[in-house]
């Protein structure tokens, strides 16, 4: 498609590459969003799916993390992880618990997040290496700001859950998104997701 | 003419998207294709 656009508009190779890069990002985002929306509406977990999709997506832009080798691998891993975590959030964790216990879990999850962010952020990829110290500093700063923002949102959702039970699950969605993102930043998580990605790509190649 | 306008819009939106991603650590979710040299900000 980028080739066609560049040809029609008489763009050079540089512009064609930029358009292809932007289009790939848009297609990836729209495909994942459309898939989780469909599954989310069927399983009544759309809000959880949307929270996890946005939380992980926004944090990743600063922290980086494990990467898939192909677009199809990315879409399968993303959709499975978003919907899987949403189902857990809604149907396994989304029940009334003591507000202090809920806040304790919040502190534990975000403390783990803080430690892993401090040790690992940013985690780059061979296709987009991060070398400049100013950029590393900026991304680290952004990551900690986002961590604080998500902490505050989770805190508010936990307080709202006291009045409306539906918020228990939504509050857990952010914590599960945080734990998932933390996993993708660790060496073990990167190796594990690499194996899952390789398996998915092998299945696609067979087909 | 109309087709050309649509393509210009698509190109503009894709370029804005690409530029936005250039300043971040990676794409929105898991797949990260090779970044164009003109956007590279290592």
Short mmCIF file of N, CA and C in Angstrom, two decimals, chain A residues 5 8-9 17-19 21-22 24-26 28-29 32 53 56-57 60-62 64 66-71 74 77-78 82 125 127-132 135 138 180, chain B residues 1 3-42:
data_model
loop_
_atom_site.label_atom_id
_atom_site.label_comp_id
_atom_site.label_asym_id
_atom_site.label_seq_id
_atom_site.Cartn_x
_atom_site.Cartn_y
_atom_site.Cartn_z
N UNK A 5 1.02 4.30 -2.73
CA UNK A 5 0.88 5.72 -2.37
C UNK A 5 2.09 6.52 -2.86
N UNK A 8 1.98 6.94 -6.68
CA UNK A 8 0.94 7.88 -7.11
C UNK A 8 1.31 9.33 -6.78
N UNK A 9 1.95 9.52 -5.61
CA UNK A 9 2.25 10.89 -5.17
C UNK A 9 3.69 11.31 -5.46
N UNK A 17 9.27 4.74 3.01
CA UNK A 17 9.59 3.95 4.21
C UNK A 17 8.85 4.49 5.43
N UNK A 18 8.75 5.83 5.53
CA UNK A 18 8.05 6.44 6.67
C UNK A 18 6.56 6.09 6.62
N UNK A 19 5.96 6.18 5.43
CA UNK A 19 4.53 5.86 5.29
C UNK A 19 4.29 4.39 5.63
N UNK A 21 6.02 2.50 7.60
CA UNK A 21 6.22 2.36 9.05
C UNK A 21 4.96 2.81 9.80
N UNK A 22 4.42 3.97 9.42
CA UNK A 22 3.21 4.50 10.05
C UNK A 22 2.00 3.62 9.79
N UNK A 24 1.96 0.41 9.11
CA UNK A 24 2.08 -0.85 9.86
C UNK A 24 1.60 -0.65 11.30
N UNK A 25 2.00 0.48 11.90
CA UNK A 25 1.58 0.77 13.28
C UNK A 25 0.06 0.91 13.35
N UNK A 26 -0.53 1.63 12.38
CA UNK A 26 -1.97 1.84 12.40
C UNK A 26 -2.72 0.52 12.22
N UNK A 28 -1.69 -2.48 12.88
CA UNK A 28 -1.50 -3.30 14.09
C UNK A 28 -2.47 -2.86 15.19
N UNK A 29 -2.53 -1.55 15.44
CA UNK A 29 -3.39 -1.03 16.51
C UNK A 29 -4.86 -1.30 16.22
N UNK A 32 -5.75 -5.18 16.47
CA UNK A 32 -5.83 -5.65 17.86
C UNK A 32 -7.10 -5.08 18.51
N UNK A 53 -5.55 -2.90 27.11
CA UNK A 53 -5.01 -2.49 25.80
C UNK A 53 -4.34 -1.11 25.90
N UNK A 56 -1.15 -1.11 28.80
CA UNK A 56 0.09 -1.75 28.32
C UNK A 56 0.64 -0.97 27.12
N UNK A 57 -0.25 -0.60 26.19
CA UNK A 57 0.19 0.12 24.99
C UNK A 57 0.90 1.42 25.33
N UNK A 60 4.29 0.75 27.28
CA UNK A 60 5.32 0.18 26.38
C UNK A 60 6.04 1.25 25.58
N UNK A 61 5.31 2.34 25.25
CA UNK A 61 5.93 3.39 24.44
C UNK A 61 7.11 4.03 25.18
N UNK A 62 7.10 3.96 26.51
CA UNK A 62 8.23 4.51 27.28
C UNK A 62 9.19 3.42 27.76
N UNK A 64 9.46 0.15 26.57
CA UNK A 64 9.89 -0.88 25.62
C UNK A 64 9.48 -2.23 26.19
N UNK A 66 9.54 -6.93 25.57
CA UNK A 66 9.66 -8.07 24.64
C UNK A 66 8.99 -7.74 23.31
N UNK A 67 9.55 -8.28 22.24
CA UNK A 67 8.97 -8.02 20.91
C UNK A 67 8.71 -9.30 20.13
N UNK A 68 7.70 -9.20 19.29
CA UNK A 68 7.37 -10.32 18.43
C UNK A 68 8.16 -10.17 17.13
N UNK A 69 8.48 -11.33 16.49
CA UNK A 69 9.26 -11.24 15.24
C UNK A 69 8.39 -10.95 14.03
N UNK A 70 7.07 -11.14 14.19
CA UNK A 70 6.19 -10.90 13.05
C UNK A 70 4.91 -10.21 13.50
N UNK A 71 4.24 -9.61 12.52
CA UNK A 71 2.97 -8.91 12.79
C UNK A 71 1.92 -9.91 13.28
N UNK A 74 2.55 -10.92 16.82
CA UNK A 74 2.19 -9.80 17.70
C UNK A 74 0.69 -9.77 17.95
N UNK A 77 -0.43 -12.87 20.13
CA UNK A 77 0.01 -12.73 21.53
C UNK A 77 -0.77 -11.61 22.22
N UNK A 78 -0.92 -10.48 21.53
CA UNK A 78 -1.61 -9.33 22.12
C UNK A 78 -3.07 -9.66 22.44
N UNK A 82 -4.50 -9.88 26.19
CA UNK A 82 -5.50 -8.90 26.63
C UNK A 82 -6.79 -9.59 27.08
N UNK A 125 14.86 -2.90 21.20
CA UNK A 125 14.84 -4.07 20.31
C UNK A 125 15.85 -3.83 19.19
N UNK A 127 15.49 -3.79 16.11
CA UNK A 127 14.93 -2.95 15.04
C UNK A 127 14.78 -1.49 15.44
N UNK A 128 14.91 -1.21 16.74
CA UNK A 128 14.83 0.18 17.21
C UNK A 128 15.73 0.33 18.43
N UNK A 129 17.04 0.33 18.21
CA UNK A 129 17.96 0.44 19.36
C UNK A 129 17.89 1.83 20.01
N UNK A 130 18.11 1.85 21.34
CA UNK A 130 18.12 3.13 22.06
C UNK A 130 19.51 3.30 22.66
N UNK A 131 20.23 4.29 22.17
CA UNK A 131 21.63 4.46 22.58
C UNK A 131 21.86 5.78 23.31
N UNK A 132 21.25 6.86 22.77
CA UNK A 132 21.47 8.20 23.33
C UNK A 132 21.09 8.26 24.81
N UNK A 135 17.92 10.26 25.52
CA UNK A 135 16.68 9.55 25.22
C UNK A 135 16.36 8.52 26.32
N UNK A 138 15.02 10.41 29.25
CA UNK A 138 13.65 10.88 28.99
C UNK A 138 12.64 9.73 29.10
N UNK A 180 1.81 -7.71 33.66
CA UNK A 180 2.12 -8.23 32.32
C UNK A 180 3.27 -7.43 31.71
N UNK B 1 -8.56 12.45 -9.35
CA UNK B 1 -8.29 13.55 -8.41
C UNK B 1 -8.71 13.19 -6.99
N UNK B 3 -9.14 10.18 -5.80
CA UNK B 3 -8.29 9.09 -5.32
C UNK B 3 -6.97 9.65 -4.79
N UNK B 4 -6.46 10.62 -5.54
CA UNK B 4 -5.19 11.25 -5.15
C UNK B 4 -5.33 11.97 -3.79
N UNK B 5 -6.49 12.61 -3.59
CA UNK B 5 -6.76 13.28 -2.31
C UNK B 5 -6.78 12.29 -1.15
N UNK B 6 -7.46 11.16 -1.39
CA UNK B 6 -7.55 10.13 -0.34
C UNK B 6 -6.15 9.63 0.00
N UNK B 7 -5.35 9.35 -1.04
CA UNK B 7 -3.99 8.85 -0.83
C UNK B 7 -3.14 9.88 -0.07
N UNK B 8 -3.34 11.16 -0.40
CA UNK B 8 -2.59 12.22 0.29
C UNK B 8 -2.94 12.23 1.78
N UNK B 9 -4.24 12.04 2.07
CA UNK B 9 -4.68 12.00 3.47
C UNK B 9 -4.09 10.80 4.20
N UNK B 10 -4.15 9.64 3.55
CA UNK B 10 -3.62 8.41 4.17
C UNK B 10 -2.12 8.60 4.43
N UNK B 11 -1.41 9.16 3.45
CA UNK B 11 0.04 9.39 3.60
C UNK B 11 0.32 10.34 4.76
N UNK B 12 -0.51 11.39 4.86
CA UNK B 12 -0.30 12.38 5.93
C UNK B 12 -0.52 11.75 7.31
N UNK B 13 -1.62 10.98 7.44
CA UNK B 13 -1.92 10.35 8.74
C UNK B 13 -0.83 9.33 9.10
N UNK B 14 -0.41 8.54 8.11
CA UNK B 14 0.64 7.53 8.37
C UNK B 14 1.94 8.21 8.78
N UNK B 15 2.25 9.36 8.17
CA UNK B 15 3.49 10.08 8.51
C UNK B 15 3.42 10.62 9.94
N UNK B 16 2.24 11.17 10.31
CA UNK B 16 2.08 11.68 11.68
C UNK B 16 2.26 10.54 12.68
N UNK B 17 1.64 9.39 12.40
CA UNK B 17 1.76 8.22 13.26
C UNK B 17 3.23 7.81 13.40
N UNK B 18 3.91 7.71 12.26
CA UNK B 18 5.31 7.27 12.25
C UNK B 18 6.18 8.23 13.06
N UNK B 19 5.92 9.53 12.92
CA UNK B 19 6.71 10.53 13.64
C UNK B 19 6.46 10.44 15.15
N UNK B 20 5.18 10.19 15.51
CA UNK B 20 4.84 10.06 16.93
C UNK B 20 5.57 8.88 17.56
N UNK B 21 5.62 7.78 16.83
CA UNK B 21 6.25 6.56 17.36
C UNK B 21 7.76 6.72 17.44
N UNK B 22 8.32 7.54 16.56
CA UNK B 22 9.78 7.69 16.48
C UNK B 22 10.39 8.12 17.82
N UNK B 23 9.65 8.96 18.57
CA UNK B 23 10.22 9.46 19.83
C UNK B 23 10.03 8.50 20.99
N UNK B 24 9.28 7.40 20.77
CA UNK B 24 9.04 6.46 21.86
C UNK B 24 10.03 5.29 21.82
N UNK B 25 9.89 4.36 22.81
CA UNK B 25 10.81 3.22 22.87
C UNK B 25 10.45 2.16 21.84
N UNK B 26 9.16 2.05 21.53
CA UNK B 26 8.74 1.04 20.56
C UNK B 26 7.30 1.29 20.13
N UNK B 27 6.79 0.38 19.26
CA UNK B 27 5.41 0.43 18.79
C UNK B 27 4.44 0.29 19.96
N UNK B 28 3.14 0.48 19.67
CA UNK B 28 2.10 0.42 20.70
C UNK B 28 2.00 -0.97 21.34
N UNK B 29 2.05 -2.06 20.53
CA UNK B 29 2.08 -3.40 21.12
C UNK B 29 3.33 -4.14 20.67
N UNK B 30 3.27 -5.47 20.44
CA UNK B 30 4.49 -6.27 20.38
C UNK B 30 5.38 -6.21 19.14
N UNK B 31 4.83 -5.94 17.97
CA UNK B 31 5.66 -6.01 16.76
C UNK B 31 6.40 -4.70 16.54
N UNK B 32 7.70 -4.80 16.28
CA UNK B 32 8.50 -3.61 16.03
C UNK B 32 9.28 -3.79 14.74
N UNK B 33 8.78 -3.25 13.62
CA UNK B 33 9.55 -3.35 12.37
C UNK B 33 10.77 -2.42 12.40
N UNK B 34 11.65 -2.61 11.44
CA UNK B 34 12.85 -1.76 11.41
C UNK B 34 12.44 -0.29 11.19
N UNK B 35 13.03 0.58 11.99
CA UNK B 35 12.68 2.00 11.91
C UNK B 35 13.36 2.66 10.71
N UNK B 36 12.62 3.47 9.92
CA UNK B 36 13.26 4.15 8.79
C UNK B 36 14.40 5.06 9.27
N UNK B 37 15.47 5.12 8.47
CA UNK B 37 16.65 5.91 8.88
C UNK B 37 16.31 7.38 9.12
N UNK B 38 15.37 7.91 8.30
CA UNK B 38 15.04 9.34 8.43
C UNK B 38 14.33 9.66 9.76
N UNK B 39 13.79 8.62 10.42
CA UNK B 39 13.09 8.85 11.70
C UNK B 39 13.97 8.49 12.89
N UNK B 40 15.08 7.83 12.60
CA UNK B 40 15.91 7.28 13.66
C UNK B 40 16.39 8.35 14.64
N UNK B 41 16.16 8.07 15.93
CA UNK B 41 16.55 8.98 17.00
C UNK B 41 17.09 8.11 18.13
N UNK B 42 18.21 7.41 17.85
CA UNK B 42 18.71 6.41 18.78
C UNK B 42 19.09 7.02 20.11
#
